[in-house]
């Protein structure tokens, strides 16, 4: 092969090889799962949702929490992490899910909600206080955060919180999880802890980019058709 043609061939092939390497870095079925029936997200159409599925009684979820907290500031403005308490049946998981949705409803300030969320994890994981009923939760929240236990109990059993529980339960079923923690990107791509807790946000970054690329590829012909229709 002539030298000039060889360089031309390399110039054409190497970028394709590099792209293939990026695409093959994380594999479906090995590093993440793709849901055949996507779950509706709770963010704007222009945004990409990353659902962090957790249970307060799960030590791996407790370990993942600061990893996700460190990762969140690196995300672009189009990406939003939302917490989704996981529960499978009428047990302590469900009680803890209702606890989170109650606090999310009561406390609009994200910083305050994060503080209480972290302290609940620490109370259950480090002090072995299960917070297994409304009274135990109310006592803890009053002593640690000054929250009125009667107001908390009122919110806990409110229609709004029970509606969030129903919505959350439907999402958890749709995610087809084997357990928690999990990260679910765009309601379609599921990352579970077998890849390593530290790797979960890294794979999420890969999938977030994948979603962006998919949306851009879909938007390009739609924009072209709209332009042609106007002309």
PDB file of C-alpha atoms in Angstrom:
ATOM      1  CA  UNK A   1       0.000   0.000   0.000  1.00  0.00           C
ATOM      2  CA  UNK A   2       1.399   3.424  -0.961  1.00  0.00           C
ATOM      3  CA  UNK A   3       2.479   5.487   2.046  1.00  0.00           C
ATOM      4  CA  UNK A   4      -0.033   8.290   1.405  1.00  0.00           C
ATOM      5  CA  UNK A   5      -2.928   5.839   1.096  1.00  0.00           C
ATOM      6  CA  UNK A   6      -1.791   4.094   4.275  1.00  0.00           C
ATOM      7  CA  UNK A   7      -1.953   7.352   6.243  1.00  0.00           C
ATOM      8  CA  UNK A   8      -5.338   8.142   4.719  1.00  0.00           C
ATOM      9  CA  UNK A   9      -6.621   4.704   5.713  1.00  0.00           C
ATOM     10  CA  UNK A  10      -5.365   5.165   9.271  1.00  0.00           C
ATOM     11  CA  UNK A  11      -6.935   8.610   9.475  1.00  0.00           C
ATOM     12  CA  UNK A  12     -10.289   7.114   8.515  1.00  0.00           C
ATOM     13  CA  UNK A  13     -10.141   3.929  10.575  1.00  0.00           C
ATOM     14  CA  UNK A  14      -8.585   5.086  13.862  1.00  0.00           C
ATOM     15  CA  UNK A  15     -11.468   7.413  14.843  1.00  0.00           C
ATOM     16  CA  UNK A  16     -13.923   4.583  14.149  1.00  0.00           C
ATOM     17  CA  UNK A  17     -11.863   2.207  16.274  1.00  0.00           C
ATOM     18  CA  UNK A  18     -11.737   4.757  19.096  1.00  0.00           C
ATOM     19  CA  UNK A  19     -15.516   5.230  18.925  1.00  0.00           C
ATOM     20  CA  UNK A  20     -16.057   1.472  18.976  1.00  0.00           C
ATOM     21  CA  UNK A  21     -13.799   1.186  22.030  1.00  0.00           C
ATOM     22  CA  UNK A  22     -15.893   3.789  23.869  1.00  0.00           C
ATOM     23  CA  UNK A  23     -19.134   2.079  22.871  1.00  0.00           C
ATOM     24  CA  UNK A  24     -17.813  -1.320  23.994  1.00  0.00           C
ATOM     25  CA  UNK A  25     -16.450  -0.078  27.310  1.00  0.00           C
ATOM     26  CA  UNK A  26     -19.615  -1.030  29.181  1.00  0.00           C
ATOM     27  CA  UNK A  27     -21.801  -3.850  27.945  1.00  0.00           C
ATOM     28  CA  UNK A  28     -25.528  -4.475  28.195  1.00  0.00           C
ATOM     29  CA  UNK A  29     -26.235  -7.522  30.322  1.00  0.00           C
ATOM     30  CA  UNK A  30     -22.860  -7.264  32.028  1.00  0.00           C
ATOM     31  CA  UNK A  31     -22.569  -3.705  33.340  1.00  0.00           C
ATOM     32  CA  UNK A  32     -26.187  -2.602  33.000  1.00  0.00           C
ATOM     33  CA  UNK A  33     -29.603  -3.906  32.009  1.00  0.00           C
ATOM     34  CA  UNK A  34     -32.012  -2.405  29.482  1.00  0.00           C
ATOM     35  CA  UNK A  35     -35.691  -2.474  30.401  1.00  0.00           C
ATOM     36  CA  UNK A  36     -37.953  -3.730  27.610  1.00  0.00           C
ATOM     37  CA  UNK A  37     -40.721  -1.500  28.998  1.00  0.00           C
ATOM     38  CA  UNK A  38     -39.277   1.887  30.039  1.00  0.00           C
ATOM     39  CA  UNK A  39     -40.587   3.426  33.259  1.00  0.00           C
ATOM     40  CA  UNK A  40     -41.964   6.957  33.086  1.00  0.00           C
ATOM     41  CA  UNK A  41     -39.615   9.478  34.673  1.00  0.00           C
ATOM     42  CA  UNK A  42     -40.594  12.344  36.989  1.00  0.00           C
ATOM     43  CA  UNK A  43     -38.472  15.060  35.361  1.00  0.00           C
ATOM     44  CA  UNK A  44     -38.997  17.408  32.403  1.00  0.00           C
ATOM     45  CA  UNK A  45     -38.726  15.973  28.888  1.00  0.00           C
ATOM     46  CA  UNK A  46     -35.565  17.978  28.330  1.00  0.00           C
ATOM     47  CA  UNK A  47     -33.936  16.434  31.417  1.00  0.00           C
ATOM     48  CA  UNK A  48     -32.313  13.075  32.062  1.00  0.00           C
ATOM     49  CA  UNK A  49     -33.387  11.352  35.257  1.00  0.00           C
ATOM     50  CA  UNK A  50     -31.098   9.209  37.377  1.00  0.00           C
ATOM     51  CA  UNK A  51     -33.185   7.412  39.997  1.00  0.00           C
ATOM     52  CA  UNK A  52     -31.226   6.394  43.086  1.00  0.00           C
ATOM     53  CA  UNK A  53     -33.120   3.421  44.540  1.00  0.00           C
ATOM     54  CA  UNK A  54     -32.359   2.800  48.207  1.00  0.00           C
ATOM     55  CA  UNK A  55     -33.564   1.353  51.501  1.00  0.00           C
ATOM     56  CA  UNK A  56     -32.553   2.816  54.863  1.00  0.00           C
ATOM     57  CA  UNK A  57     -31.896  -0.683  56.207  1.00  0.00           C
ATOM     58  CA  UNK A  58     -29.411  -1.541  53.444  1.00  0.00           C
ATOM     59  CA  UNK A  59     -25.708  -1.119  54.362  1.00  0.00           C
ATOM     60  CA  UNK A  60     -24.674  -0.978  50.694  1.00  0.00           C
ATOM     61  CA  UNK A  61     -27.160   1.863  50.136  1.00  0.00           C
ATOM     62  CA  UNK A  62     -25.592   3.665  53.097  1.00  0.00           C
ATOM     63  CA  UNK A  63     -22.143   3.239  51.538  1.00  0.00           C
ATOM     64  CA  UNK A  64     -23.351   4.391  48.105  1.00  0.00           C
ATOM     65  CA  UNK A  65     -24.992   7.554  49.472  1.00  0.00           C
ATOM     66  CA  UNK A  66     -21.767   9.635  49.921  1.00  0.00           C
ATOM     67  CA  UNK A  67     -20.451   8.305  46.585  1.00  0.00           C
ATOM     68  CA  UNK A  68     -23.539   9.681  44.822  1.00  0.00           C
ATOM     69  CA  UNK A  69     -23.310  12.922  46.834  1.00  0.00           C
ATOM     70  CA  UNK A  70     -19.734  13.469  45.589  1.00  0.00           C
ATOM     71  CA  UNK A  71     -20.751  12.620  42.020  1.00  0.00           C
ATOM     72  CA  UNK A  72     -23.816  14.871  41.740  1.00  0.00           C
ATOM     73  CA  UNK A  73     -21.930  18.209  41.434  1.00  0.00           C
ATOM     74  CA  UNK A  74     -20.146  16.878  38.324  1.00  0.00           C
ATOM     75  CA  UNK A  75     -23.413  16.369  36.442  1.00  0.00           C
ATOM     76  CA  UNK A  76     -24.542  18.772  33.742  1.00  0.00           C
ATOM     77  CA  UNK A  77     -27.668  20.866  34.164  1.00  0.00           C
ATOM     78  CA  UNK A  78     -29.772  18.553  31.998  1.00  0.00           C
ATOM     79  CA  UNK A  79     -29.342  15.660  34.471  1.00  0.00           C
ATOM     80  CA  UNK A  80     -31.245  15.300  37.738  1.00  0.00           C
ATOM     81  CA  UNK A  81     -30.780  12.690  40.461  1.00  0.00           C
ATOM     82  CA  UNK A  82     -33.995  11.738  42.261  1.00  0.00           C
ATOM     83  CA  UNK A  83     -34.268   9.453  45.280  1.00  0.00           C
ATOM     84  CA  UNK A  84     -36.654   6.513  44.988  1.00  0.00           C
ATOM     85  CA  UNK A  85     -37.117   4.419  48.147  1.00  0.00           C
ATOM     86  CA  UNK A  86     -37.321   0.750  47.249  1.00  0.00           C
ATOM     87  CA  UNK A  87     -39.854  -1.570  48.852  1.00  0.00           C
ATOM     88  CA  UNK A  88     -41.072  -5.059  48.089  1.00  0.00           C
ATOM     89  CA  UNK A  89     -44.232  -5.891  50.006  1.00  0.00           C
ATOM     90  CA  UNK A  90     -45.842  -4.685  53.273  1.00  0.00           C
ATOM     91  CA  UNK A  91     -42.788  -4.855  55.529  1.00  0.00           C
ATOM     92  CA  UNK A  92     -40.161  -2.597  57.122  1.00  0.00           C
ATOM     93  CA  UNK A  93     -39.018  -1.573  53.624  1.00  0.00           C
ATOM     94  CA  UNK A  94     -42.458  -0.093  52.983  1.00  0.00           C
ATOM     95  CA  UNK A  95     -42.466   1.666  56.372  1.00  0.00           C
ATOM     96  CA  UNK A  96     -39.127   3.296  55.561  1.00  0.00           C
ATOM     97  CA  UNK A  97     -40.285   4.253  52.049  1.00  0.00           C
ATOM     98  CA  UNK A  98     -43.299   6.004  53.567  1.00  0.00           C
ATOM     99  CA  UNK A  99     -40.959   7.754  56.004  1.00  0.00           C
ATOM    100  CA  UNK A 100     -38.924   9.198  53.106  1.00  0.00           C
ATOM    101  CA  UNK A 101     -41.966  10.282  51.079  1.00  0.00           C
ATOM    102  CA  UNK A 102     -43.404  11.949  54.201  1.00  0.00           C
ATOM    103  CA  UNK A 103     -40.238  13.974  54.731  1.00  0.00           C
ATOM    104  CA  UNK A 104     -40.013  14.834  51.032  1.00  0.00           C
ATOM    105  CA  UNK A 105     -43.590  16.186  51.256  1.00  0.00           C
ATOM    106  CA  UNK A 106     -43.055  18.065  54.525  1.00  0.00           C
ATOM    107  CA  UNK A 107     -39.658  19.624  53.828  1.00  0.00           C
ATOM    108  CA  UNK A 108     -39.241  21.604  50.585  1.00  0.00           C
ATOM    109  CA  UNK A 109     -35.686  22.769  51.373  1.00  0.00           C
ATOM    110  CA  UNK A 110     -33.288  20.327  49.691  1.00  0.00           C
ATOM    111  CA  UNK A 111     -30.421  21.025  52.112  1.00  0.00           C
ATOM    112  CA  UNK A 112     -32.590  20.306  55.167  1.00  0.00           C
ATOM    113  CA  UNK A 113     -34.080  17.197  53.569  1.00  0.00           C
ATOM    114  CA  UNK A 114     -30.587  15.893  52.756  1.00  0.00           C
ATOM    115  CA  UNK A 115     -29.474  16.484  56.354  1.00  0.00           C
ATOM    116  CA  UNK A 116     -32.416  14.518  57.775  1.00  0.00           C
ATOM    117  CA  UNK A 117     -32.041  11.780  55.143  1.00  0.00           C
ATOM    118  CA  UNK A 118     -28.390  11.273  56.115  1.00  0.00           C
ATOM    119  CA  UNK A 119     -29.181  11.254  59.837  1.00  0.00           C
ATOM    120  CA  UNK A 120     -31.868   8.570  59.352  1.00  0.00           C
ATOM    121  CA  UNK A 121     -29.352   6.383  57.529  1.00  0.00           C
ATOM    122  CA  UNK A 122     -26.853   6.871  60.370  1.00  0.00           C
ATOM    123  CA  UNK A 123     -29.468   6.188  63.052  1.00  0.00           C
ATOM    124  CA  UNK A 124     -30.483   2.877  61.496  1.00  0.00           C
ATOM    125  CA  UNK A 125     -27.069   1.722  60.294  1.00  0.00           C
ATOM    126  CA  UNK A 126     -24.818   2.918  63.131  1.00  0.00           C
ATOM    127  CA  UNK A 127     -27.131   2.960  66.158  1.00  0.00           C
ATOM    128  CA  UNK A 128     -29.329  -0.005  65.221  1.00  0.00           C
ATOM    129  CA  UNK A 129     -32.504   2.003  65.807  1.00  0.00           C
ATOM    130  CA  UNK A 130     -34.880   0.453  63.261  1.00  0.00           C
ATOM    131  CA  UNK A 131     -37.379   3.352  63.284  1.00  0.00           C
ATOM    132  CA  UNK A 132     -39.981   0.687  62.650  1.00  0.00           C
ATOM    133  CA  UNK A 133     -43.177   2.618  63.379  1.00  0.00           C
ATOM    134  CA  UNK A 134     -44.634   6.124  63.339  1.00  0.00           C
ATOM    135  CA  UNK A 135     -44.033   6.683  67.048  1.00  0.00           C
ATOM    136  CA  UNK A 136     -40.325   5.746  66.869  1.00  0.00           C
ATOM    137  CA  UNK A 137     -39.903   7.933  63.789  1.00  0.00           C
ATOM    138  CA  UNK A 138     -41.709  10.861  65.406  1.00  0.00           C
ATOM    139  CA  UNK A 139     -39.606  10.636  68.593  1.00  0.00           C
ATOM    140  CA  UNK A 140     -36.376  10.535  66.585  1.00  0.00           C
ATOM    141  CA  UNK A 141     -37.352  13.435  64.320  1.00  0.00           C
ATOM    142  CA  UNK A 142     -38.449  15.556  67.293  1.00  0.00           C
ATOM    143  CA  UNK A 143     -35.315  14.885  69.350  1.00  0.00           C
ATOM    144  CA  UNK A 144     -32.844  15.224  66.486  1.00  0.00           C
ATOM    145  CA  UNK A 145     -34.473  17.758  64.160  1.00  0.00           C
ATOM    146  CA  UNK A 146     -37.204  19.515  66.130  1.00  0.00           C
ATOM    147  CA  UNK A 147     -40.043  18.190  63.966  1.00  0.00           C
ATOM    148  CA  UNK A 148     -43.480  18.059  65.602  1.00  0.00           C
ATOM    149  CA  UNK A 149     -44.366  14.326  65.856  1.00  0.00           C
ATOM    150  CA  UNK A 150     -48.116  15.029  65.510  1.00  0.00           C
ATOM    151  CA  UNK A 151     -47.533  16.979  62.316  1.00  0.00           C
ATOM    152  CA  UNK A 152     -45.281  14.181  61.048  1.00  0.00           C
ATOM    153  CA  UNK A 153     -47.946  11.528  61.790  1.00  0.00           C
ATOM    154  CA  UNK A 154     -50.545  13.639  59.987  1.00  0.00           C
ATOM    155  CA  UNK A 155     -48.387  13.862  56.862  1.00  0.00           C
ATOM    156  CA  UNK A 156     -47.382  10.181  57.121  1.00  0.00           C
ATOM    157  CA  UNK A 157     -50.996   9.054  56.705  1.00  0.00           C
ATOM    158  CA  UNK A 158     -52.014  11.782  54.234  1.00  0.00           C
ATOM    159  CA  UNK A 159     -53.504  11.149  50.803  1.00  0.00           C
ATOM    160  CA  UNK A 160     -50.540  12.888  49.142  1.00  0.00           C
ATOM    161  CA  UNK A 161     -47.969  10.582  50.732  1.00  0.00           C
ATOM    162  CA  UNK A 162     -50.030   7.451  50.030  1.00  0.00           C
ATOM    163  CA  UNK A 163     -50.315   8.574  46.406  1.00  0.00           C
ATOM    164  CA  UNK A 164     -46.520   8.939  46.225  1.00  0.00           C
ATOM    165  CA  UNK A 165     -46.231   5.425  47.682  1.00  0.00           C
ATOM    166  CA  UNK A 166     -48.470   4.058  44.921  1.00  0.00           C
ATOM    167  CA  UNK A 167     -46.451   5.822  42.241  1.00  0.00           C
ATOM    168  CA  UNK A 168     -43.185   4.686  43.805  1.00  0.00           C
ATOM    169  CA  UNK A 169     -44.397   1.083  44.041  1.00  0.00           C
ATOM    170  CA  UNK A 170     -45.263   1.073  40.335  1.00  0.00           C
ATOM    171  CA  UNK A 171     -41.794   2.375  39.492  1.00  0.00           C
ATOM    172  CA  UNK A 172     -40.053  -0.252  41.613  1.00  0.00           C
ATOM    173  CA  UNK A 173     -42.028  -3.035  39.879  1.00  0.00           C
ATOM    174  CA  UNK A 174     -41.148  -1.544  36.498  1.00  0.00           C
ATOM    175  CA  UNK A 175     -37.427  -1.435  37.317  1.00  0.00           C
ATOM    176  CA  UNK A 176     -37.419  -5.257  37.778  1.00  0.00           C
ATOM    177  CA  UNK A 177     -34.725  -5.041  40.439  1.00  0.00           C
ATOM    178  CA  UNK A 178     -33.076  -7.944  42.214  1.00  0.00           C
ATOM    179  CA  UNK A 179     -32.465  -5.703  45.228  1.00  0.00           C
ATOM    180  CA  UNK A 180     -30.983  -2.350  46.216  1.00  0.00           C
ATOM    181  CA  UNK A 181     -29.124  -0.086  45.753  1.00  0.00           C
ATOM    182  CA  UNK A 182     -29.612   0.674  42.083  1.00  0.00           C
ATOM    183  CA  UNK A 183     -29.261   3.583  39.687  1.00  0.00           C
ATOM    184  CA  UNK A 184     -31.790   3.834  36.865  1.00  0.00           C
ATOM    185  CA  UNK A 185     -30.960   6.175  33.996  1.00  0.00           C
ATOM    186  CA  UNK A 186     -33.800   7.658  31.933  1.00  0.00           C
ATOM    187  CA  UNK A 187     -36.212   4.999  33.204  1.00  0.00           C
ATOM    188  CA  UNK A 188     -34.518   2.467  30.912  1.00  0.00           C
ATOM    189  CA  UNK A 189     -30.984   1.598  31.968  1.00  0.00           C
ATOM    190  CA  UNK A 190     -30.519  -0.210  35.297  1.00  0.00           C
ATOM    191  CA  UNK A 191     -27.172  -0.342  37.127  1.00  0.00           C
ATOM    192  CA  UNK A 192     -26.903  -2.731  40.079  1.00  0.00           C
ATOM    193  CA  UNK A 193     -24.167  -3.059  42.736  1.00  0.00           C
ATOM    194  CA  UNK A 194     -22.523  -6.180  41.292  1.00  0.00           C
ATOM    195  CA  UNK A 195     -20.439  -3.792  39.131  1.00  0.00           C
ATOM    196  CA  UNK A 196     -18.982  -2.256  42.324  1.00  0.00           C
ATOM    197  CA  UNK A 197     -20.451   0.682  44.230  1.00  0.00           C
ATOM    198  CA  UNK A 198     -17.723   3.105  43.086  1.00  0.00           C
ATOM    199  CA  UNK A 199     -18.343   2.098  39.457  1.00  0.00           C
ATOM    200  CA  UNK A 200     -22.084   2.730  39.524  1.00  0.00           C
ATOM    201  CA  UNK A 201     -21.863   6.522  38.930  1.00  0.00           C
ATOM    202  CA  UNK A 202     -19.125   5.961  36.314  1.00  0.00           C
ATOM    203  CA  UNK A 203     -21.402   3.662  34.321  1.00  0.00           C
ATOM    204  CA  UNK A 204     -24.244   6.130  34.872  1.00  0.00           C
ATOM    205  CA  UNK A 205     -22.090   8.844  33.232  1.00  0.00           C
ATOM    206  CA  UNK A 206     -21.629   6.534  30.232  1.00  0.00           C
ATOM    207  CA  UNK A 207     -25.389   5.922  30.002  1.00  0.00           C
ATOM    208  CA  UNK A 208     -26.261   9.604  30.445  1.00  0.00           C
ATOM    209  CA  UNK A 209     -24.074  10.364  27.420  1.00  0.00           C
ATOM    210  CA  UNK A 210     -25.747   7.500  25.578  1.00  0.00           C
ATOM    211  CA  UNK A 211     -29.161   9.029  26.260  1.00  0.00           C
ATOM    212  CA  UNK A 212     -27.951  12.437  25.040  1.00  0.00           C
ATOM    213  CA  UNK A 213     -26.574  10.897  21.844  1.00  0.00           C
ATOM    214  CA  UNK A 214     -29.812   8.964  21.259  1.00  0.00           C
ATOM    215  CA  UNK A 215     -31.899  12.093  21.714  1.00  0.00           C
ATOM    216  CA  UNK A 216     -29.639  14.125  19.420  1.00  0.00           C
ATOM    217  CA  UNK A 217     -29.802  11.437  16.714  1.00  0.00           C
ATOM    218  CA  UNK A 218     -33.594  11.385  16.969  1.00  0.00           C
ATOM    219  CA  UNK A 219     -33.921  15.179  16.997  1.00  0.00           C
ATOM    220  CA  UNK A 220     -31.794  15.749  13.875  1.00  0.00           C
ATOM    221  CA  UNK A 221     -34.155  14.151  11.286  1.00  0.00           C
ATOM    222  CA  UNK A 222     -37.195  15.592  13.096  1.00  0.00           C
ATOM    223  CA  UNK A 223     -35.699  19.093  12.829  1.00  0.00           C
ATOM    224  CA  UNK A 224     -34.874  18.481   9.163  1.00  0.00           C
ATOM    225  CA  UNK A 225     -38.441  17.372   8.418  1.00  0.00           C
ATOM    226  CA  UNK A 226     -39.849  20.416  10.213  1.00  0.00           C
ATOM    227  CA  UNK A 227     -37.532  22.705   8.219  1.00  0.00           C
ATOM    228  CA  UNK A 228     -38.581  21.065   4.948  1.00  0.00           C
ATOM    229  CA  UNK A 229     -42.251  21.390   5.874  1.00  0.00           C
ATOM    230  CA  UNK A 230     -41.840  25.154   6.371  1.00  0.00           C
ATOM    231  CA  UNK A 231     -40.033  25.707   3.071  1.00  0.00           C
TER     232      UNK A 231
END
